[in-house]
GROMACS .gro file of C-alpha atoms in nm:
model
  341
    1MET     CA    1 -16.506  -0.528  -3.698
    2ASP     CA    2 -16.617  -0.828  -3.865
    3ASP     CA    3 -16.511  -1.181  -3.697
    4PRO     CA    4 -16.240  -1.345  -3.929
    5LEU     CA    5 -16.368  -1.634  -4.153
    6LEU     CA    6 -16.105  -1.853  -3.939
    7SER     CA    7 -15.991  -1.853  -3.605
    8VAL     CA    8 -15.741  -2.127  -3.470
    9GLU     CA    9 -15.726  -2.116  -3.136
   10ASN     CA   10 -15.433  -2.270  -2.920
   11LEU     CA   11 -15.468  -2.575  -3.123
   12HIS     CA   12 -15.307  -2.871  -2.999
   13THR     CA   13 -15.252  -3.175  -3.256
   14GLN     CA   14 -15.048  -3.482  -3.200
   15PHE     CA   15 -14.898  -3.813  -3.286
   16ASP     CA   16 -14.838  -4.116  -3.117
   17THR     CA   17 -14.516  -4.303  -3.263
   18ARG     CA   18 -14.215  -4.572  -3.135
   19ASP     CA   19 -14.068  -4.319  -3.027
   20GLY     CA   20 -14.322  -4.137  -2.868
   21THR     CA   21 -14.600  -3.900  -2.915
   22VAL     CA   22 -14.508  -3.578  -3.108
   23ARG     CA   23 -14.666  -3.240  -3.026
   24ALA     CA   24 -14.662  -3.114  -3.368
   25VAL     CA   25 -14.894  -2.924  -3.313
   26ASP     CA   26 -14.857  -2.701  -3.013
   27GLY     CA   27 -15.114  -2.441  -2.806
   28VAL     CA   28 -15.193  -2.233  -3.240
   29SER     CA   29 -15.338  -1.982  -3.264
   30PHE     CA   30 -15.395  -1.720  -3.518
   31ASP     CA   31 -15.734  -1.533  -3.779
   32VAL     CA   32 -15.775  -1.516  -4.103
   33ASP     CA   33 -16.002  -1.229  -4.186
   34ARG     CA   34 -16.168  -1.258  -4.535
   35GLY     CA   35 -16.047  -1.171  -4.865
   36GLU     CA   36 -15.646  -1.141  -4.653
   37THR     CA   37 -15.333  -1.332  -4.688
   38VAL     CA   38 -15.164  -1.511  -4.361
   39CYS     CA   39 -14.871  -1.685  -4.416
   40LEU     CA   40 -14.741  -1.958  -4.158
   41VAL     CA   41 -14.349  -1.917  -4.179
   42GLY     CA   42 -14.044  -2.111  -4.029
   43GLU     CA   43 -13.859  -2.465  -4.040
   44SER     CA   44 -13.928  -2.747  -4.161
   45GLY     CA   45 -14.104  -2.915  -3.904
   46SER     CA   46 -14.183  -2.615  -3.690
   47GLY     CA   47 -14.582  -2.762  -3.800
   48LYS     CA   48 -14.678  -2.482  -4.069
   49THR     CA   49 -14.818  -2.800  -4.313
   50VAL     CA   50 -14.986  -3.008  -3.985
   51THR     CA   51 -15.195  -2.661  -3.885
   52CYS     CA   52 -15.318  -2.645  -4.212
   53GLU     CA   53 -15.423  -3.028  -4.253
   54SER     CA   54 -15.580  -3.011  -3.863
   55VAL     CA   55 -15.802  -2.749  -4.018
   56THR     CA   56 -16.035  -3.014  -4.217
   57ARG     CA   57 -15.893  -3.297  -4.058
   58LEU     CA   58 -15.719  -3.406  -4.291
   59ILE     CA   59 -15.375  -3.567  -4.059
   60PRO     CA   60 -15.432  -3.948  -4.066
   61THR     CA   61 -15.606  -4.039  -3.730
   62PRO     CA   62 -15.456  -4.303  -3.610
   63PRO     CA   63 -15.140  -4.220  -3.521
   64GLY     CA   64 -15.220  -3.816  -3.594
   65GLU     CA   65 -15.521  -3.628  -3.362
   66VAL     CA   66 -15.632  -3.257  -3.249
   67THR     CA   67 -15.620  -3.353  -2.876
   68ASP     CA   68 -15.750  -2.986  -2.781
   69GLY     CA   69 -15.824  -2.629  -2.907
   70ARG     CA   70 -16.131  -2.472  -3.146
   71ILE     CA   71 -16.143  -2.416  -3.533
   72VAL     CA   72 -16.467  -2.168  -3.549
   73PHE     CA   73 -16.494  -2.131  -3.935
   74ASP     CA   74 -16.773  -1.815  -4.078
   75GLY     CA   75 -16.907  -1.856  -3.678
   76ASP     CA   76 -16.875  -2.250  -3.657
   77ASP     CA   77 -16.676  -2.446  -3.437
   78LEU     CA   78 -16.496  -2.755  -3.692
   79THR     CA   79 -16.341  -2.976  -3.440
   80GLU     CA   80 -16.750  -3.038  -3.362
   81TYR     CA   81 -16.840  -3.146  -3.682
   82SER     CA   82 -16.926  -3.485  -3.762
   83GLU     CA   83 -16.729  -3.664  -4.093
   84LYS     CA   84 -16.945  -3.694  -4.295
   85ARG     CA   85 -17.088  -3.277  -4.225
   86LEU     CA   86 -16.705  -3.157  -4.255
   87ARG     CA   87 -16.684  -3.367  -4.599
   88ASN     CA   88 -16.946  -3.067  -4.635
   89VAL     CA   89 -16.704  -2.779  -4.611
   90ARG     CA   90 -16.410  -2.918  -4.707
   91GLY     CA   91 -16.280  -2.935  -5.061
   92ASN     CA   92 -16.615  -2.660  -5.074
   93ARG     CA   93 -16.555  -2.363  -4.890
   94ILE     CA   94 -16.185  -2.468  -4.751
   95ALA     CA   95 -15.964  -2.612  -5.019
   96HIS     CA   96 -15.647  -2.713  -5.031
   97VAL     CA   97 -15.365  -2.706  -5.246
   98PHE     CA   98 -15.114  -2.919  -5.165
   99GLN     CA   99 -14.721  -2.863  -5.230
  100ASN     CA  100 -14.681  -3.236  -5.470
  101PRO     CA  101 -14.923  -3.144  -5.760
  102GLN     CA  102 -14.821  -3.485  -5.861
  103ASN     CA  103 -14.956  -3.670  -5.555
  104ALA     CA  104 -15.258  -3.470  -5.557
  105LEU     CA  105 -15.348  -3.572  -5.909
  106ASP     CA  106 -15.499  -3.959  -5.941
  107PRO     CA  107 -15.235  -4.081  -6.272
  108VAL     CA  108 -15.584  -4.379  -6.420
  109TYR     CA  109 -15.740  -4.025  -6.387
  110THR     CA  110 -15.777  -3.733  -6.655
  111VAL     CA  111 -15.738  -3.366  -6.510
  112GLY     CA  112 -16.045  -3.297  -6.642
  113ALA     CA  113 -16.248  -3.573  -6.546
  114GLN     CA  114 -16.031  -3.498  -6.155
  115ILE     CA  115 -16.242  -3.151  -6.130
  116VAL     CA  116 -16.554  -3.270  -6.304
  117GLU     CA  117 -16.570  -3.532  -6.003
  118THR     CA  118 -16.457  -3.267  -5.749
  119MET     CA  119 -16.729  -3.031  -5.859
  120GLN     CA  120 -17.031  -3.274  -5.907
  121PHE     CA  121 -16.931  -3.415  -5.580
  122HIS     CA  122 -17.050  -3.084  -5.402
  123ARG     CA  123 -17.300  -2.879  -5.703
  124ASP     CA  124 -17.607  -3.049  -5.834
  125VAL     CA  125 -17.425  -2.995  -6.179
  126GLY     CA  126 -17.460  -3.181  -6.515
  127ASP     CA  127 -17.186  -3.371  -6.710
  128ALA     CA  128 -17.159  -3.151  -6.997
  129ALA     CA  129 -17.190  -2.814  -6.739
  130ALA     CA  130 -16.949  -2.956  -6.548
  131ARG     CA  131 -16.688  -3.018  -6.849
  132ARG     CA  132 -16.762  -2.595  -6.966
  133ARG     CA  133 -16.684  -2.538  -6.638
  134ALA     CA  134 -16.316  -2.747  -6.600
  135ILE     CA  135 -16.237  -2.597  -6.935
  136ASP     CA  136 -16.301  -2.206  -6.807
  137LEU     CA  137 -16.087  -2.299  -6.508
  138LEU     CA  138 -15.880  -2.470  -6.711
  139GLU     CA  139 -15.758  -2.192  -6.928
  140ARG     CA  140 -15.825  -1.947  -6.631
  141VAL     CA  141 -15.581  -2.119  -6.420
  142GLY     CA  142 -15.328  -2.051  -6.773
  143ILE     CA  143 -15.384  -2.388  -6.948
  144PRO     CA  144 -15.275  -2.333  -7.329
  145LYS     CA  145 -15.516  -2.524  -7.528
  146ALA     CA  146 -15.803  -2.572  -7.257
  147SER     CA  147 -16.077  -2.763  -7.462
  148THR     CA  148 -15.782  -2.976  -7.512
  149ARG     CA  149 -15.628  -3.017  -7.254
  150VAL     CA  150 -15.832  -3.139  -7.054
  151ASP     CA  151 -15.876  -3.527  -7.204
  152ASP     CA  152 -15.441  -3.561  -7.122
  153TYR     CA  153 -15.370  -3.703  -6.846
  154PRO     CA  154 -15.139  -3.600  -6.473
  155HIS     CA  155 -14.808  -3.751  -6.648
  156GLU     CA  156 -14.843  -3.527  -6.988
  157PHE     CA  157 -14.843  -3.189  -6.787
  158SER     CA  158 -14.499  -3.060  -6.672
  159GLY     CA  159 -14.467  -2.929  -6.345
  160GLY     CA  160 -14.599  -2.634  -6.341
  161MET     CA  161 -14.928  -2.713  -6.539
  162ARG     CA  162 -14.977  -2.968  -6.322
  163GLN     CA  163 -14.968  -2.690  -6.008
  164ARG     CA  164 -15.198  -2.479  -6.208
  165ALA     CA  165 -15.488  -2.808  -6.235
  166VAL     CA  166 -15.433  -2.867  -5.889
  167ILE     CA  167 -15.481  -2.429  -5.815
  168ALA     CA  168 -15.808  -2.533  -6.109
  169MET     CA  169 -15.975  -2.790  -5.957
  170ALA     CA  170 -15.965  -2.656  -5.578
  171LEU     CA  171 -16.088  -2.324  -5.733
  172ALA     CA  172 -16.412  -2.600  -5.894
  173SER     CA  173 -16.656  -2.498  -5.529
  174ASP     CA  174 -16.585  -2.177  -5.584
  175PRO     CA  175 -16.400  -2.187  -5.210
  176ASP     CA  176 -16.460  -1.872  -4.941
  177LEU     CA  177 -16.063  -1.983  -4.817
  178LEU     CA  178 -15.783  -2.106  -4.988
  179ILE     CA  179 -15.518  -2.334  -4.811
  180ALA     CA  180 -15.248  -2.311  -4.961
  181ASP     CA  181 -14.912  -2.535  -4.888
  182GLU     CA  182 -14.600  -2.435  -5.028
  183PRO     CA  183 -14.774  -2.495  -5.373
  184THR     CA  184 -14.439  -2.351  -5.574
  185THR     CA  185 -14.142  -2.486  -5.407
  186ALA     CA  186 -14.128  -2.771  -5.685
  187LEU     CA  187 -14.147  -2.482  -5.959
  188ASP     CA  188 -13.917  -2.244  -6.129
  189VAL     CA  189 -13.846  -1.967  -6.069
  190THR     CA  190 -14.111  -1.810  -6.416
  191ILE     CA  191 -14.355  -1.992  -6.328
  192GLU     CA  192 -14.327  -1.911  -5.936
  193ALA     CA  193 -14.373  -1.616  -5.992
  194GLN     CA  194 -14.708  -1.660  -6.307
  195ILE     CA  195 -14.867  -1.873  -5.988
  196LEU     CA  196 -14.849  -1.623  -5.677
  197ASP     CA  197 -14.992  -1.373  -5.958
  198LEU     CA  198 -15.222  -1.578  -6.059
  199LEU     CA  199 -15.382  -1.656  -5.663
  200ALA     CA  200 -15.315  -1.267  -5.648
  201ASP     CA  201 -15.584  -1.239  -5.957
  202LEU     CA  202 -15.842  -1.497  -5.841
  203GLN     CA  203 -15.841  -1.368  -5.440
  204ALA     CA  204 -15.929  -1.001  -5.534
  205GLU     CA  205 -16.168  -1.146  -5.793
  206ARG     CA  206 -16.387  -1.380  -5.569
  207ASP     CA  207 -16.311  -1.146  -5.230
  208MET     CA  208 -16.149  -1.506  -5.105
  209ALA     CA  209 -15.866  -1.595  -4.777
  210VAL     CA  210 -15.595  -1.745  -4.832
  211LEU     CA  211 -15.413  -1.913  -4.558
  212PHE     CA  212 -15.036  -1.880  -4.741
  213VAL     CA  213 -14.759  -2.193  -4.632
  214THR     CA  214 -14.389  -2.089  -4.697
  215HIS     CA  215 -14.067  -2.135  -4.573
  216ASP     CA  216 -13.945  -1.767  -4.821
  217LEU     CA  217 -13.946  -1.505  -4.701
  218GLY     CA  218 -13.884  -1.300  -4.997
  219VAL     CA  219 -14.254  -1.448  -5.118
  220VAL     CA  220 -14.358  -1.334  -4.798
  221ALA     CA  221 -14.303  -1.019  -4.884
  222GLU     CA  222 -14.458  -1.008  -5.216
  223ILE     CA  223 -14.817  -1.168  -5.055
  224ALA     CA  224 -14.862  -1.144  -4.681
  225ASP     CA  225 -15.058  -0.916  -4.552
  226ARG     CA  226 -15.008  -1.134  -4.246
  227VAL     CA  227 -14.738  -1.292  -4.116
  228VAL     CA  228 -14.717  -1.604  -3.842
  229ILE     CA  229 -14.352  -1.716  -3.753
  230MET     CA  230 -14.396  -2.076  -3.648
  231TYR     CA  231 -14.098  -2.299  -3.408
  232ALA     CA  232 -14.120  -2.625  -3.376
  233GLY     CA  233 -14.513  -2.603  -3.273
  234LYS     CA  234 -14.479  -2.295  -3.190
  235VAL     CA  235 -14.617  -1.929  -3.288
  236MET     CA  236 -14.278  -1.736  -3.167
  237GLU     CA  237 -14.455  -1.308  -3.376
  238ARG     CA  238 -14.737  -1.223  -3.583
  239GLY     CA  239 -14.831  -0.903  -3.695
  240ASP     CA  240 -14.873  -0.692  -3.983
  241VAL     CA  241 -14.610  -0.816  -4.241
  242HIS     CA  242 -14.492  -0.460  -4.289
  243ASP     CA  243 -14.447  -0.429  -3.894
  244VAL     CA  244 -14.326  -0.783  -3.835
  245PHE     CA  245 -14.014  -0.792  -4.172
  246ASP     CA  246 -13.924  -0.357  -4.032
  247GLN     CA  247 -13.891  -0.455  -3.685
  248PRO     CA  248 -13.901  -0.828  -3.602
  249SER     CA  249 -13.951  -0.837  -3.239
  250HIS     CA  250 -13.875  -1.302  -3.180
  251PRO     CA  251 -13.492  -1.330  -3.176
  252TYR     CA  252 -13.657  -1.634  -3.423
  253THR     CA  253 -13.826  -1.388  -3.617
  254GLN     CA  254 -13.437  -1.196  -3.645
  255ALA     CA  255 -13.200  -1.504  -3.727
  256LEU     CA  256 -13.501  -1.536  -3.989
  257LEU     CA  257 -13.447  -1.232  -4.184
  258ASP     CA  258 -13.022  -1.281  -4.140
  259CYS     CA  259 -13.062  -1.533  -4.336
  260LEU     CA  260 -13.157  -1.386  -4.631
  261PRO     CA  261 -12.904  -1.264  -4.862
  262GLY     CA  262 -12.944  -0.861  -4.977
  263GLN     CA  263 -12.949  -0.732  -4.650
  264GLY     CA  264 -12.589  -0.555  -4.664
  265THR     CA  265 -12.402  -0.781  -4.459
  266GLU     CA  266 -12.277  -1.213  -4.442
  267LEU     CA  267 -12.553  -1.460  -4.436
  268ARG     CA  268 -12.570  -1.546  -4.072
  269PRO     CA  269 -12.691  -1.934  -4.064
  270ILE     CA  270 -12.856  -2.043  -3.732
  271GLU     CA  271 -12.693  -2.233  -3.576
  272GLY     CA  272 -12.771  -2.537  -3.402
  273SER     CA  273 -13.104  -2.857  -3.482
  274LEU     CA  274 -13.446  -2.750  -3.479
  275ALA     CA  275 -13.615  -2.943  -3.080
  276ASP     CA  276 -13.630  -3.244  -3.114
  277PRO     CA  277 -14.012  -3.286  -3.157
  278VAL     CA  278 -14.082  -3.562  -2.917
  279ASP     CA  279 -13.891  -3.423  -2.617
  280PRO     CA  280 -13.892  -3.008  -2.675
  281PRO     CA  281 -13.674  -2.789  -2.457
  282ASP     CA  282 -13.797  -2.686  -2.104
  283GLY     CA  283 -13.917  -2.328  -2.129
  284CYS     CA  284 -13.890  -2.123  -2.467
  285ARG     CA  285 -13.857  -2.410  -2.771
  286PHE     CA  286 -13.602  -2.174  -2.910
  287HIS     CA  287 -13.382  -2.068  -2.632
  288PRO     CA  288 -13.060  -2.337  -2.719
  289ARG     CA  289 -12.977  -2.159  -3.058
  290CYS     CA  290 -13.135  -1.771  -2.931
  291PRO     CA  291 -12.801  -1.596  -2.872
  292HIS     CA  292 -13.043  -1.348  -2.572
  293ALA     CA  293 -13.139  -1.632  -2.398
  294THR     CA  294 -13.164  -1.635  -1.982
  295GLU     CA  295 -13.221  -1.759  -1.711
  296ALA     CA  296 -13.553  -1.766  -1.731
  297CYS     CA  297 -13.620  -1.832  -2.101
  298ARG     CA  298 -13.520  -2.155  -2.000
  299ARG     CA  299 -13.714  -2.280  -1.662
  300GLU     CA  300 -14.099  -2.085  -1.732
  301GLY     CA  301 -14.252  -2.263  -2.038
  302GLN     CA  302 -14.248  -2.082  -2.370
  303PRO     CA  303 -14.352  -1.697  -2.257
  304PRO     CA  304 -14.736  -1.568  -2.389
  305LEU     CA  305 -14.759  -1.369  -2.690
  306HIS     CA  306 -14.705  -0.987  -2.575
  307ALA     CA  307 -14.755  -0.732  -2.738
  308VAL     CA  308 -14.548  -0.530  -2.887
  309ALA     CA  309 -14.725  -0.217  -3.102
  310ASN     CA  310 -15.007  -0.261  -3.337
  311GLY     CA  311 -15.162  -0.548  -3.313
  312GLN     CA  312 -14.785  -0.667  -3.289
  313ARG     CA  313 -14.678  -1.020  -3.074
  314ALA     CA  314 -14.388  -1.205  -2.991
  315SER     CA  315 -14.375  -1.528  -2.737
  316CYS     CA  316 -14.054  -1.362  -2.561
  317VAL     CA  317 -14.010  -1.339  -2.195
  318TYR     CA  318 -13.783  -0.987  -2.283
  319TYR     CA  319 -14.145  -0.779  -2.343
  320GLY     CA  320 -14.309  -0.923  -1.993
  321SER     CA  321 -14.349  -0.619  -1.790
  322ASP     CA  322 -14.028  -0.692  -1.605
  323ARG     CA  323 -13.777  -0.689  -1.873
  324ASP     CA  324 -13.559  -0.489  -2.196
  325ALA     CA  325 -13.763  -0.580  -2.483
  326SER     CA  326 -13.481  -0.359  -2.593
  327THR     CA  327 -13.213  -0.650  -2.604
  328VAL     CA  328 -13.397  -0.803  -2.908
  329LEU     CA  329 -13.596  -0.499  -3.077
  330ASP     CA  330 -13.191  -0.428  -3.136
  331GLY     CA  331 -13.099  -0.700  -3.273
  332PRO     CA  332 -12.908  -0.740  -3.567
  333ALA     CA  333 -13.145  -0.758  -3.828
  334ALA     CA  334 -13.425  -0.482  -3.686
  335SER     CA  335 -13.034  -0.252  -3.672
  336GLN     CA  336 -13.040  -0.380  -4.008
  337GLU     CA  337 -13.414  -0.266  -4.148
  338VAL     CA  338 -13.335   0.046  -4.007
  339ASN     CA  339 -13.068   0.078  -4.158
  340ASP     CA  340 -13.150  -0.022  -4.489
  341ASP     CA  341 -13.481   0.285  -4.457
   0.00000   0.00000   0.00000
């Protein structure tokens, strides 16, 4: 098999604050292959955005810092790159679409000027050719009358149009990897569906890999090839999206699925609060909220990602050699998935 396009290995990113050191990303590992979509999923505060921004070192430094791990992109470790060398990758081979398009666009420049600037930063292209390319991109992402709207300012675009413009800007340099951080959160469901269809079409055309951040499991089911479940800076579970949805193996994954409507049972919210990022609990980060927690979960550190089946892995003590995995595999969400089939 070919090597993955992106391989994040034991990534640690922390922030020094007045309250203490926030270990926002604490030993995260996953791969993204060429042409596939990998979704990072978890509650707000799980470390999804910081993980993505660590890839191209967009985190503010100080107070943020990548303290350990490797980020291997197309065979090169980006953690060893200088800032100058990284700028040739950031926005070029790796592009970002951020959650709030209003903040990603400069209000004093036209949308077209910002797309042109992005293009000319990485490509030797003249003004006229860059403008034509900007119009083509806006047309491609579904902006009506693009030849006219190219000279509009961000405030003259609707929310959905601004998000499309940000996607056009990200695609200006034909990236190999698109990192999309909850790009549809602020959009209504109709526009959300259009944006997801657009990303799927562009991905198929360009064989582009997508790292997609979301808390919406419905979106994950629609677009993902593989999924990485994060909680309090740790990976709880990862695997093929069908395997994870059909047989959620970590209690946290089960709990997330139990929160979904349409499961045939009363919704069950996850009791308790997300772990304190400054002073996380000993043992498994999820154990204070876990219905299956034992003393081993509280004292033995975060469990390794044990193999479950078909490449699926879960960070849970019950998959150790001396544990009974059926305790968690037969949890409510897993049973419901089986019954629904």
